[in-house]
């Protein structure tokens, strides 16, 4: 077993309330339950010795492994090929499609031999609460239960298992056509045991899961040039969305480094207002109105909660249920992925001031009449109050979109998105004939535009820059300027900005966020190119009419996806994936770029 497989060597499975990662060699090395942001049960990805894992694979280091998804599903197949035979492990979680949270989550692993004879080994070594608590094992002839404070994990196996301390191990030899299974069910400590597994029952659950995903994907209206990548990104966004509230998490994991051995290791299992708001546009592009609407309801709840605070949104991110407490702590007992410490639990950036979230929130709430009409009069009053607050506070330094920890700045992107907030608010007031202080909003909107044009532009760089002041630092977040309508995508100043970004931030089609050396962000070390920014670059190029480089960049970026079409946060200097995995922001920006590029190419053809 590889102590720390590459981040990219994983597939994702989930049940719409939590998720697990499975390596291409058959190891579940990340799983938390009952929610994405719950304490981990398996976290070998962050500490091989202390984190815990669930292995089901041949005990043969010479086997050739191949991992794939059953088409248009979240059913993961890991295939093992050797001279003695070909075996497969199929992993999935039965979808929890309801809106009620549940403590009970099931991970099913089936092994089968399709050629020859294959011996599969099994090891189940849970380490509850990030490895901070001990557990007991109750092993009986027909079942096994791991018990820890407040939680238990039931194991049902169709082959014999034995005690290994307080863990389990076992093996089974399968001839061609034979299969076996191990089922892990996690629930509260007083939850009833699951029923004994049957071959027919497991098979039925497998096909029900496959049917669910394939039927969901058929609801997409995407008919463009890259259906496989777009469908996989859509499924990934769905897997990363907490069904009871409609809130997407930024990624399934925590603590994976932006630089191996570095300190940029964050907990991404929370819902950012920004990421979720931009996902609305991506989902609507595909026709998934129900999912887009669910998030806007979650966002509306956060706005209603802020109504008593004179309109100010309390923070930039929340837990999936809307809980605002995300206290950051360091898990010092975990060594981190390949020694990348510290491993952080929670996220202190939740308390930062990031004024751009008003723009993204209004962008989400203004997309599509189906969504906008649901706010109602009371909802409009809350939106209106938030914009009234913003009219008095937009001209303030903040920490910016990248959550820097080097002090507040007058970030250009934050101003642009404040402009977008007023612009969308004015449109909604006009379209739905709602009462609003439109004169005040218009004055603020126009003042922001003038300020950005005068202070956000650098004559030295011939570009719009990251923040006001003498330092002419370029920032890829500004690639959203034409998408939100702040500037024409073919304005000469914008084309000059694109050229400057190409010279400074683009490396063989991959795009950096900014240069930390030129704009210190309060953290040590460097980072890779940011995959979100690469797709935003494609979007901006397509809007500017630069279709050949846009398509080249987009299709080249596909070659950096992992073997099952997933992206983490960043691409490192050797082409490796870095950061938390998979990242929703990357996949939603892929969908947005594909939609924009398809439309531009169709117009060119016509």
Coordinates of C-alpha atoms in Angstrom, one line a residue:
X1 CA 0.0 0.0 0.0
X2 CA 1.4 3.4 -1.1
X3 CA 1.7 5.5 2.0
X4 CA 0.7 8.6 0.2
X5 CA -0.6 8.1 -3.4
X6 CA -0.7 11.2 -5.6
X7 CA -3.7 13.4 -4.9
X8 CA -5.0 12.8 -8.4
X9 CA -5.0 9.0 -7.9
X10 CA -8.4 9.0 -6.4
X11 CA -12.0 8.6 -7.4
X12 CA -15.0 10.2 -5.5
X13 CA -18.1 8.4 -4.3
X14 CA -20.9 9.9 -2.2
X15 CA -24.5 9.8 -1.2
X16 CA -25.4 13.5 -1.4
X17 CA -24.7 14.1 2.3
X18 CA -21.1 13.0 2.6
X19 CA -18.4 11.5 0.4
X20 CA -15.3 9.2 0.3
X21 CA -12.2 9.0 -1.7
X22 CA -10.9 5.7 -3.2
X23 CA -7.4 5.3 -4.5
X24 CA -6.6 3.7 -7.8
X25 CA -5.2 0.7 -5.8
X26 CA -8.5 0.1 -3.9
X27 CA -8.0 2.0 -0.6
X28 CA -10.6 4.2 1.0
X29 CA -8.3 6.8 2.6
X30 CA -10.8 9.6 3.2
X31 CA -14.3 9.4 4.6
X32 CA -16.2 11.5 7.1
X33 CA -19.7 11.0 8.4
X34 CA -22.5 11.8 8.8
X35 CA -21.7 15.0 6.8
X36 CA -18.9 16.3 4.7
X37 CA -17.7 18.4 7.6
X38 CA -18.0 15.7 10.2
X39 CA -15.0 14.1 11.9
X40 CA -13.2 11.6 9.8
X41 CA -13.5 7.9 10.0
X42 CA -10.7 7.2 7.5
X43 CA -8.0 9.8 7.0
X44 CA -4.9 7.9 5.9
X45 CA -4.6 10.6 3.2
X46 CA -3.5 13.0 6.0
X47 CA -1.6 10.5 8.1
X48 CA -0.9 7.0 7.0
X49 CA -0.3 5.6 10.4
X50 CA -2.9 7.5 12.5
X51 CA -5.6 8.3 10.0
X52 CA -7.3 4.9 9.2
X53 CA -8.3 3.3 6.0
X54 CA -10.4 0.5 4.4
X55 CA -8.6 -1.7 1.9
X56 CA -10.1 -4.2 -0.5
X57 CA -7.6 -5.2 -3.2
X58 CA -5.3 -8.0 -4.4
X59 CA -2.2 -8.5 -2.3
X60 CA 0.0 -8.2 -5.3
X61 CA 2.1 -5.1 -5.9
X62 CA 2.7 -6.2 -9.5
X63 CA -0.9 -5.8 -10.6
X64 CA -1.8 -3.2 -13.1
X65 CA -4.6 -1.0 -11.8
X66 CA -7.2 1.0 -13.8
X67 CA -10.0 3.1 -12.3
X68 CA -13.1 4.3 -14.1
X69 CA -16.6 5.4 -13.5
X70 CA -19.5 3.4 -14.8
X71 CA -20.7 5.8 -17.6
X72 CA -22.6 8.9 -16.3
X73 CA -22.7 7.7 -12.7
X74 CA -20.9 8.0 -9.4
X75 CA -20.3 4.2 -9.4
X76 CA -16.6 3.7 -9.3
X77 CA -14.8 0.6 -10.8
X78 CA -11.2 -0.2 -9.8
X79 CA -9.8 -3.0 -12.0
X80 CA -6.8 -5.1 -11.1
X81 CA -5.0 -7.0 -13.9
X82 CA -2.4 -9.7 -13.3
X83 CA -1.1 -12.9 -15.1
X84 CA -3.3 -14.9 -12.8
X85 CA -6.5 -13.1 -13.5
X86 CA -8.5 -9.8 -13.7
X87 CA -10.4 -8.6 -10.7
X88 CA -12.6 -5.6 -10.0
X89 CA -13.8 -3.7 -6.9
X90 CA -17.0 -1.6 -7.4
X91 CA -17.5 1.2 -4.9
X92 CA -20.6 3.3 -4.4
X93 CA -22.9 4.8 -1.8
X94 CA -26.7 4.5 -2.1
X95 CA -27.9 8.1 -2.7
X96 CA -29.8 9.9 0.1
X97 CA -32.1 12.0 -2.1
X98 CA -34.4 13.3 0.6
X99 CA -34.2 16.7 2.3
X100 CA -33.9 15.2 5.8
X101 CA -30.4 14.7 7.3
X102 CA -29.6 11.2 8.5
X103 CA -26.9 9.8 10.7
X104 CA -26.9 6.5 8.7
X105 CA -24.5 6.3 5.7
X106 CA -23.5 3.2 3.8
X107 CA -20.4 2.5 1.7
X108 CA -20.6 -0.7 -0.4
X109 CA -17.6 -2.4 -1.8
X110 CA -18.0 -5.5 -4.1
X111 CA -15.2 -7.6 -5.4
X112 CA -15.5 -9.9 -8.3
X113 CA -13.2 -11.9 -10.7
X114 CA -13.9 -11.5 -14.4
X115 CA -10.9 -13.7 -15.6
X116 CA -8.9 -16.4 -14.0
X117 CA -8.5 -16.4 -10.2
X118 CA -7.9 -13.4 -7.9
X119 CA -7.3 -13.3 -4.1
X120 CA -8.6 -10.1 -2.5
X121 CA -7.3 -8.9 0.9
X122 CA -9.4 -6.7 3.2
X123 CA -8.3 -4.5 6.0
X124 CA -10.6 -2.2 7.9
X125 CA -8.8 0.1 10.3
X126 CA -11.1 3.1 11.3
X127 CA -9.7 5.9 13.3
X128 CA -12.6 8.0 14.6
X129 CA -12.6 11.8 15.1
X130 CA -9.4 12.4 13.0
X131 CA -7.7 9.7 15.0
X132 CA -8.2 11.4 18.3
X133 CA -10.3 8.8 20.0
X134 CA -9.9 5.0 20.5
X135 CA -12.5 2.5 19.5
X136 CA -13.7 -1.0 20.6
X137 CA -14.4 -3.9 18.2
X138 CA -17.3 -6.2 18.9
X139 CA -16.8 -9.2 16.5
X140 CA -19.4 -11.9 16.1
X141 CA -19.7 -14.7 13.6
X142 CA -22.2 -12.8 11.4
X143 CA -21.1 -9.2 12.0
X144 CA -18.6 -6.7 13.4
X145 CA -19.2 -3.3 15.1
X146 CA -16.6 -0.7 15.7
X147 CA -17.7 1.5 18.6
X148 CA -16.4 5.0 19.5
X149 CA -17.9 7.9 21.5
X150 CA -21.2 8.9 19.8
X151 CA -20.7 6.8 16.6
X152 CA -20.4 3.2 15.5
X153 CA -19.5 1.5 12.2
X154 CA -21.1 -1.8 11.3
X155 CA -19.3 -4.2 9.0
X156 CA -21.2 -6.8 7.0
X157 CA -19.1 -9.1 4.9
X158 CA -19.9 -12.1 2.7
X159 CA -16.6 -13.7 3.5
X160 CA -14.9 -14.5 6.8
X161 CA -13.0 -11.8 8.7
X162 CA -10.9 -11.9 11.8
X163 CA -9.8 -9.6 14.6
X164 CA -6.5 -7.8 14.2
X165 CA -6.2 -6.0 17.5
X166 CA -9.2 -3.6 17.4
X167 CA -9.3 -3.7 13.6
X168 CA -10.4 -6.3 11.0
X169 CA -8.7 -8.2 8.3
X170 CA -9.7 -11.0 6.0
X171 CA -9.2 -12.4 2.5
X172 CA -11.2 -14.2 -0.2
X173 CA -10.2 -16.0 -3.3
X174 CA -12.6 -15.6 -6.2
X175 CA -12.7 -17.6 -9.4
X176 CA -14.1 -16.3 -12.6
X177 CA -17.8 -15.2 -12.2
X178 CA -17.6 -15.2 -8.3
X179 CA -18.1 -12.1 -6.2
X180 CA -17.9 -11.0 -2.6
X181 CA -18.8 -7.8 -0.7
X182 CA -18.1 -5.7 2.3
X183 CA -20.6 -3.2 3.5
X184 CA -19.7 -0.4 6.0
X185 CA -22.7 1.4 7.7
X186 CA -21.9 4.3 9.9
X187 CA -24.6 5.6 12.3
X188 CA -25.1 7.0 15.8
X189 CA -23.9 4.8 18.7
X190 CA -27.5 3.7 19.5
X191 CA -28.5 3.0 15.9
X192 CA -29.9 -0.4 15.0
X193 CA -27.6 -2.8 12.9
X194 CA -28.2 -3.0 9.2
X195 CA -29.7 -6.2 7.8
X196 CA -27.5 -9.1 6.7
X197 CA -26.4 -8.6 3.0
X198 CA -27.6 -10.7 0.2
X199 CA -26.3 -11.0 -3.3
X200 CA -29.6 -10.0 -4.8
X201 CA -30.0 -7.1 -2.4
X202 CA -26.5 -5.7 -3.2
X203 CA -27.1 -6.1 -6.9
X204 CA -30.4 -4.2 -6.6
X205 CA -28.8 -1.4 -4.8
X206 CA -26.0 -1.1 -7.4
X207 CA -28.4 -0.8 -10.3
X208 CA -30.6 1.6 -8.3
X209 CA -27.6 3.9 -7.8
X210 CA -26.5 3.7 -11.4
X211 CA -30.1 4.4 -12.6
X212 CA -30.3 7.4 -10.2
X213 CA -27.2 9.0 -11.7
X214 CA -27.9 8.3 -15.3
X215 CA -31.5 9.6 -15.0
X216 CA -30.2 12.8 -13.3
X217 CA -27.6 13.4 -16.0
X218 CA -30.2 13.0 -18.7
X219 CA -31.8 16.1 -17.3
X220 CA -28.9 18.2 -18.6
X221 CA -29.6 20.3 -21.6
X222 CA -25.9 20.5 -22.6
X223 CA -25.5 19.5 -26.2
X224 CA -22.1 20.9 -26.8
X225 CA -18.7 19.6 -27.9
X226 CA -17.4 18.2 -24.6
X227 CA -20.3 16.1 -23.0
X228 CA -18.0 13.7 -21.1
X229 CA -16.1 16.4 -19.2
X230 CA -19.2 18.5 -18.6
X231 CA -21.3 15.6 -17.4
X232 CA -18.5 14.5 -15.1
X233 CA -18.2 18.0 -13.7
X234 CA -22.0 18.2 -13.1
X235 CA -22.0 14.8 -11.3
X236 CA -19.1 16.0 -9.2
X237 CA -20.9 19.2 -8.2
X238 CA -23.9 17.1 -7.3
X239 CA -21.8 14.8 -5.2
X240 CA -20.3 17.8 -3.4
X241 CA -23.8 19.3 -2.6
X242 CA -25.5 18.6 0.8
X243 CA -28.9 17.5 -0.4
X244 CA -30.9 18.5 2.8
X245 CA -30.0 22.2 2.3
X246 CA -28.7 22.5 -1.3
X247 CA -25.4 23.9 -0.1
X248 CA -22.3 22.8 -2.0
X249 CA -19.0 22.3 -0.2
X250 CA -15.8 23.7 -1.7
X251 CA -14.2 20.3 -1.8
X252 CA -14.6 16.9 -0.2
X253 CA -11.3 17.1 1.8
X254 CA -9.4 19.1 4.3
X255 CA -5.6 19.7 4.7
X256 CA -4.4 18.7 1.3
X257 CA -1.5 21.1 0.4
X258 CA -1.2 23.7 -2.3
X259 CA 2.6 23.0 -2.0
X260 CA 3.8 19.6 -0.7
X261 CA 5.6 20.3 2.6
X262 CA 4.1 23.8 2.8
X263 CA 1.6 25.5 5.2
X264 CA -1.2 26.3 2.7
X265 CA -3.4 23.5 3.9
X266 CA -7.0 24.5 4.5
X267 CA -10.3 22.9 5.4
X268 CA -12.6 23.2 2.4
X269 CA -15.6 21.2 3.6
X270 CA -17.7 24.3 4.0
X271 CA -20.0 26.4 1.9
X272 CA -18.6 29.6 0.5
X273 CA -21.2 32.2 -0.5
X274 CA -19.0 33.0 -3.5
X275 CA -18.5 29.4 -4.8
X276 CA -22.1 28.5 -4.2
X277 CA -23.4 31.6 -6.0
X278 CA -21.3 31.0 -9.1
X279 CA -22.4 27.4 -9.1
X280 CA -26.0 28.7 -9.7
X281 CA -24.9 30.0 -13.1
X282 CA -23.2 26.7 -14.0
X283 CA -26.2 24.7 -13.0
X284 CA -28.6 26.9 -14.9
X285 CA -26.4 26.6 -18.0
X286 CA -27.1 22.9 -17.8
X287 CA -30.8 23.2 -17.0
X288 CA -30.6 22.0 -13.4
X289 CA -33.0 24.6 -12.0
X290 CA -34.0 22.6 -8.9
X291 CA -30.4 22.4 -7.7
X292 CA -29.8 26.1 -8.5
X293 CA -33.0 27.1 -6.7
X294 CA -32.1 25.0 -3.6
X295 CA -28.9 26.9 -3.1
X296 CA -30.6 30.3 -3.5
X297 CA -33.0 29.2 -0.7
X298 CA -30.0 28.4 1.5
X299 CA -28.5 31.8 0.6
X300 CA -31.8 33.5 1.3
X301 CA -31.8 32.0 4.8
X302 CA -28.4 33.4 5.4
X303 CA -29.6 36.8 4.3
X304 CA -32.6 36.6 6.5
X305 CA -30.4 35.8 9.4
X306 CA -28.4 38.9 8.7
X307 CA -31.5 41.1 8.7
X308 CA -31.0 42.0 12.3
X309 CA -27.4 43.2 11.7
X310 CA -28.3 46.2 9.6
X311 CA -27.9 44.3 6.4
X312 CA -24.3 43.0 6.7
X313 CA -23.7 39.4 5.7
X314 CA -22.2 37.8 8.8
X315 CA -19.4 35.9 7.1
X316 CA -18.2 34.5 3.8
X317 CA -18.7 30.8 4.5
X318 CA -20.8 28.6 6.7
X319 CA -21.3 24.9 7.5
X320 CA -23.7 23.1 5.1
X321 CA -26.6 23.6 7.5
X322 CA -25.9 27.3 7.9
X323 CA -24.1 27.1 11.2
X324 CA -21.6 30.0 11.4
X325 CA -19.0 28.6 13.8
X326 CA -15.9 27.4 11.9
X327 CA -13.3 27.8 14.6
X328 CA -9.9 26.9 13.2
X329 CA -7.6 24.6 15.1
X330 CA -4.5 22.6 14.2
X331 CA -4.5 18.8 14.4
X332 CA -0.9 18.5 15.6
X333 CA -1.1 14.7 15.9
X334 CA -1.5 14.3 12.1
X335 CA 1.7 14.6 10.0
X336 CA -0.2 15.8 7.0
X337 CA -0.1 14.6 3.4
X338 CA 3.5 13.7 2.7
X339 CA 4.5 15.8 5.8
X340 CA 2.5 18.9 4.8
X341 CA 1.8 20.4 8.2
X342 CA -0.1 21.9 9.8
X343 CA -3.4 20.1 9.2
X344 CA -6.1 22.6 9.9
X345 CA -9.6 21.8 11.0
X346 CA -12.1 24.7 10.6
X347 CA -11.3 27.8 8.8
X348 CA -10.4 31.2 10.3
X349 CA -11.1 33.0 7.0
X350 CA -14.8 32.8 7.9
X351 CA -14.3 36.0 9.9
X352 CA -12.7 37.9 7.1
X353 CA -14.3 40.9 5.3
X354 CA -14.8 40.1 1.7
X355 CA -17.1 42.6 0.1
X356 CA -17.2 40.8 -3.2
X357 CA -19.7 38.2 -1.8
X358 CA -22.5 40.8 -2.2
X359 CA -21.9 40.8 -5.9
X360 CA -21.8 37.0 -6.2
X361 CA -24.9 36.7 -4.0
X362 CA -26.9 39.1 -6.1
X363 CA -25.5 37.5 -9.3
X364 CA -27.0 34.2 -8.1
X365 CA -30.3 35.6 -7.0
X366 CA -30.8 37.5 -10.2
X367 CA -30.1 34.5 -12.5
X368 CA -33.3 33.1 -14.1
X369 CA -36.8 34.2 -13.5
X370 CA -37.7 30.9 -11.8
X371 CA -35.3 31.9 -9.0
X372 CA -35.8 35.6 -8.8
X373 CA -39.6 35.3 -8.6
X374 CA -39.4 33.1 -5.5
X375 CA -37.9 35.7 -3.2
X376 CA -41.3 37.4 -2.7
X377 CA -41.8 40.7 -1.1
X378 CA -40.2 39.8 2.3
X379 CA -37.2 38.4 0.5
X380 CA -36.9 41.6 -1.5
X381 CA -36.9 43.7 1.6
X382 CA -33.9 41.7 2.9
X383 CA -32.0 42.1 -0.4
X384 CA -32.8 45.8 -0.5
X385 CA -31.6 46.3 3.1
X386 CA -28.3 44.5 2.2
X387 CA -27.7 46.8 -0.7
X388 CA -28.6 49.8 1.4
X389 CA -25.9 48.7 3.8
X390 CA -23.4 48.1 1.0
X391 CA -24.1 51.6 -0.4
X392 CA -22.5 53.0 2.8
X393 CA -19.6 50.4 3.1
X394 CA -18.4 49.4 -0.3
X395 CA -15.4 51.8 -0.3
X396 CA -13.4 49.8 2.4
X397 CA -10.3 47.7 2.2
X398 CA -10.9 44.0 2.7
X399 CA -9.1 40.6 2.5
X400 CA -10.3 39.9 -1.0
X401 CA -11.4 36.8 -2.9
X402 CA -8.2 34.8 -2.2
X403 CA -8.5 35.2 1.6
X404 CA -5.1 36.6 2.0
X405 CA -3.7 36.8 5.5
X406 CA -1.3 39.7 4.9
X407 CA -3.7 42.6 5.7
X408 CA -6.6 44.4 4.0
X409 CA -6.2 46.1 0.6
X410 CA -8.5 48.1 -1.8
X411 CA -8.9 45.1 -4.0
X412 CA -10.2 45.8 -7.5
X413 CA -12.1 42.6 -7.8
X414 CA -14.0 43.4 -4.6
X415 CA -15.0 46.8 -6.1
X416 CA -16.1 45.2 -9.4
X417 CA -18.4 42.8 -7.6
X418 CA -19.8 45.5 -5.4
X419 CA -20.7 47.2 -8.7
X420 CA -22.3 43.9 -9.9
X421 CA -24.4 43.8 -6.7
X422 CA -25.9 47.3 -7.4
X423 CA -26.2 46.5 -11.1
X424 CA -28.2 43.3 -10.5
X425 CA -30.2 44.9 -7.7
X426 CA -31.3 47.8 -10.0
X427 CA -32.2 45.3 -12.7
X428 CA -34.4 43.3 -10.2
X429 CA -36.1 46.4 -8.9
X430 CA -37.0 47.4 -12.4
X431 CA -38.0 44.0 -13.7
X432 CA -40.2 43.1 -10.8
X433 CA -41.3 46.7 -10.0
X434 CA -40.0 46.5 -6.4
X435 CA -39.6 49.5 -4.1
X436 CA -35.9 50.5 -3.7
X437 CA -33.6 53.4 -3.2
X438 CA -32.6 53.3 -6.8
X439 CA -31.1 56.7 -6.8
X440 CA -28.7 55.8 -4.0
X441 CA -27.9 52.5 -5.6
X442 CA -27.3 54.1 -9.0
X443 CA -25.0 56.7 -7.4
X444 CA -22.9 53.9 -5.7
X445 CA -22.8 51.8 -8.8
X446 CA -21.5 54.7 -10.9
X447 CA -19.0 55.8 -8.3
X448 CA -17.5 52.4 -8.2
X449 CA -17.1 52.2 -12.0
X450 CA -15.4 55.6 -12.0
X451 CA -13.1 54.6 -9.1
X452 CA -12.1 51.3 -10.7
X453 CA -11.4 52.9 -14.1
X454 CA -9.2 55.5 -12.5
X455 CA -7.5 53.6 -9.6
X456 CA -7.7 50.0 -10.7
X457 CA -5.9 50.7 -14.0
X458 CA -2.1 50.8 -14.2
X459 CA -0.5 52.7 -17.0
X460 CA 2.7 50.8 -16.3
X461 CA 1.1 47.4 -16.7
X462 CA -1.4 48.5 -19.3
X463 CA -3.9 46.5 -17.3
X464 CA -6.4 46.4 -14.5
X465 CA -4.5 45.3 -11.4
X466 CA -5.1 43.5 -8.2
X467 CA -5.5 46.5 -5.9
X468 CA -5.1 50.2 -5.8
X469 CA -1.7 51.7 -5.1
X470 CA 1.8 51.7 -6.6
X471 CA 2.3 47.9 -7.0
X472 CA 1.0 46.9 -10.4
X473 CA 0.1 43.3 -9.5
X474 CA -2.0 41.3 -11.9
X475 CA -4.8 39.1 -10.6
X476 CA -6.7 36.4 -12.4
X477 CA -9.9 37.1 -10.4
X478 CA -10.4 40.1 -12.7
X479 CA -11.1 37.6 -15.6
X480 CA -14.7 37.8 -14.3
X481 CA -15.0 41.5 -15.2
X482 CA -16.6 40.9 -18.7
X483 CA -18.8 38.0 -17.5
X484 CA -20.6 40.2 -14.9
X485 CA -20.9 43.0 -17.5
X486 CA -18.5 45.5 -15.8
X487 CA -16.6 46.0 -19.1
X488 CA -17.1 45.0 -22.7
X489 CA -15.1 41.8 -23.5
X490 CA -13.6 43.6 -26.5
X491 CA -12.9 46.9 -24.9
X492 CA -9.3 47.9 -25.8
X493 CA -8.3 48.3 -22.1
X494 CA -9.7 44.8 -21.4
X495 CA -7.8 43.3 -24.4
X496 CA -4.7 44.9 -23.1
X497 CA -5.3 43.4 -19.7
X498 CA -5.7 40.0 -21.2
X499 CA -2.4 40.4 -23.0
X500 CA -0.7 41.5 -19.7
X501 CA -2.1 38.4 -18.0
X502 CA -0.9 36.2 -20.8
X503 CA 2.6 37.5 -20.3
X504 CA 2.6 37.4 -16.5
X505 CA 0.2 34.8 -15.2
X506 CA -0.1 32.2 -17.9
X507 CA 2.3 29.3 -18.1
X508 CA 1.8 27.0 -21.0
X509 CA -2.0 27.7 -20.9
X510 CA -2.2 27.3 -17.1
X511 CA -3.0 30.4 -15.1
X512 CA -1.7 31.5 -11.7
X513 CA -4.0 33.5 -9.4
X514 CA -1.3 36.2 -8.8
X515 CA 2.3 36.4 -7.9
X516 CA 2.7 36.0 -4.1
X517 CA 6.2 37.5 -4.3
X518 CA 4.9 40.7 -5.9
X519 CA 1.9 40.8 -3.5
X520 CA 2.7 39.2 -0.2
X521 CA -0.3 37.3 1.2
X522 CA 1.0 36.6 4.7
X523 CA 1.9 32.9 4.0
X524 CA 5.1 31.1 3.4
X525 CA 5.8 29.1 0.2
X526 CA 4.5 29.1 -3.3
X527 CA 1.6 27.5 -5.0
X528 CA 0.7 26.0 -8.4
X529 CA -1.5 27.3 -11.2
X530 CA -5.1 27.7 -10.1
X531 CA -7.4 25.5 -12.2
X532 CA -10.4 27.8 -11.7
X533 CA -8.4 30.7 -13.2
X534 CA -7.5 28.6 -16.2
X535 CA -11.2 28.1 -17.0
X536 CA -12.0 31.7 -16.3
X537 CA -9.2 32.6 -18.8
X538 CA -10.9 30.4 -21.4
X539 CA -14.2 32.1 -20.7
X540 CA -12.6 35.6 -21.1
X541 CA -10.8 34.6 -24.3
X542 CA -14.0 33.3 -25.8
X543 CA -15.9 36.4 -25.0
X544 CA -13.1 38.5 -26.5
X545 CA -13.4 36.6 -29.8
X546 CA -10.0 34.9 -29.4
X547 CA -11.5 31.5 -30.1
X548 CA -8.4 29.6 -31.2
X549 CA -6.4 30.1 -28.0
X550 CA -9.6 29.7 -26.0
X551 CA -10.3 26.3 -27.4
X552 CA -6.6 25.2 -27.3
X553 CA -6.4 26.2 -23.6
X554 CA -9.7 24.5 -22.7
X555 CA -8.9 21.3 -24.4
X556 CA -5.3 21.2 -23.1
X557 CA -6.6 21.7 -19.6
X558 CA -8.5 18.5 -20.0
X559 CA -5.2 16.6 -20.2
X560 CA -4.5 17.7 -16.6
X561 CA -7.7 16.1 -15.3
X562 CA -7.1 12.8 -13.5
X563 CA -7.9 9.4 -14.9
X564 CA -11.6 9.7 -14.1
X565 CA -12.0 13.4 -15.1
X566 CA -11.6 15.1 -11.7
X567 CA -9.7 18.2 -10.8
X568 CA -8.2 19.4 -7.5
X569 CA -7.6 23.1 -6.8
X570 CA -4.2 23.5 -8.5
X571 CA -1.7 22.1 -11.0
X572 CA 1.8 21.9 -9.6
X573 CA 5.1 22.6 -11.4
X574 CA 5.4 19.0 -12.6
X575 CA 1.8 18.7 -13.8
X576 CA 0.6 17.1 -10.5
X577 CA -2.7 18.0 -8.9
X578 CA -2.4 19.9 -5.6
X579 CA -4.9 21.2 -3.0
X580 CA -8.2 19.8 -1.8
X581 CA -9.8 17.3 -4.0
X582 CA -12.0 17.4 -6.0
X583 CA -12.7 21.1 -6.0
X584 CA -16.2 22.3 -6.8
X585 CA -14.9 25.7 -8.0
X586 CA -12.8 24.1 -10.7
X587 CA -15.6 22.0 -12.0
X588 CA -18.2 24.7 -12.0
X589 CA -15.8 27.0 -13.9
X590 CA -15.3 24.2 -16.4
X591 CA -19.0 24.1 -17.1
X592 CA -19.2 27.9 -17.4
X593 CA -16.2 27.9 -19.8
X594 CA -17.6 25.1 -21.9
X595 CA -21.0 26.9 -22.3
X596 CA -19.4 30.2 -23.2
X597 CA -16.9 28.6 -25.7
X598 CA -19.6 26.4 -27.3
X599 CA -21.8 29.5 -27.9
X600 CA -19.0 31.5 -29.3
X601 CA -17.9 28.7 -31.7
X602 CA -21.5 28.2 -32.8
X603 CA -21.8 31.9 -33.6
X604 CA -18.6 31.7 -35.6
X605 CA -19.9 28.7 -37.5
X606 CA -23.2 30.4 -38.3

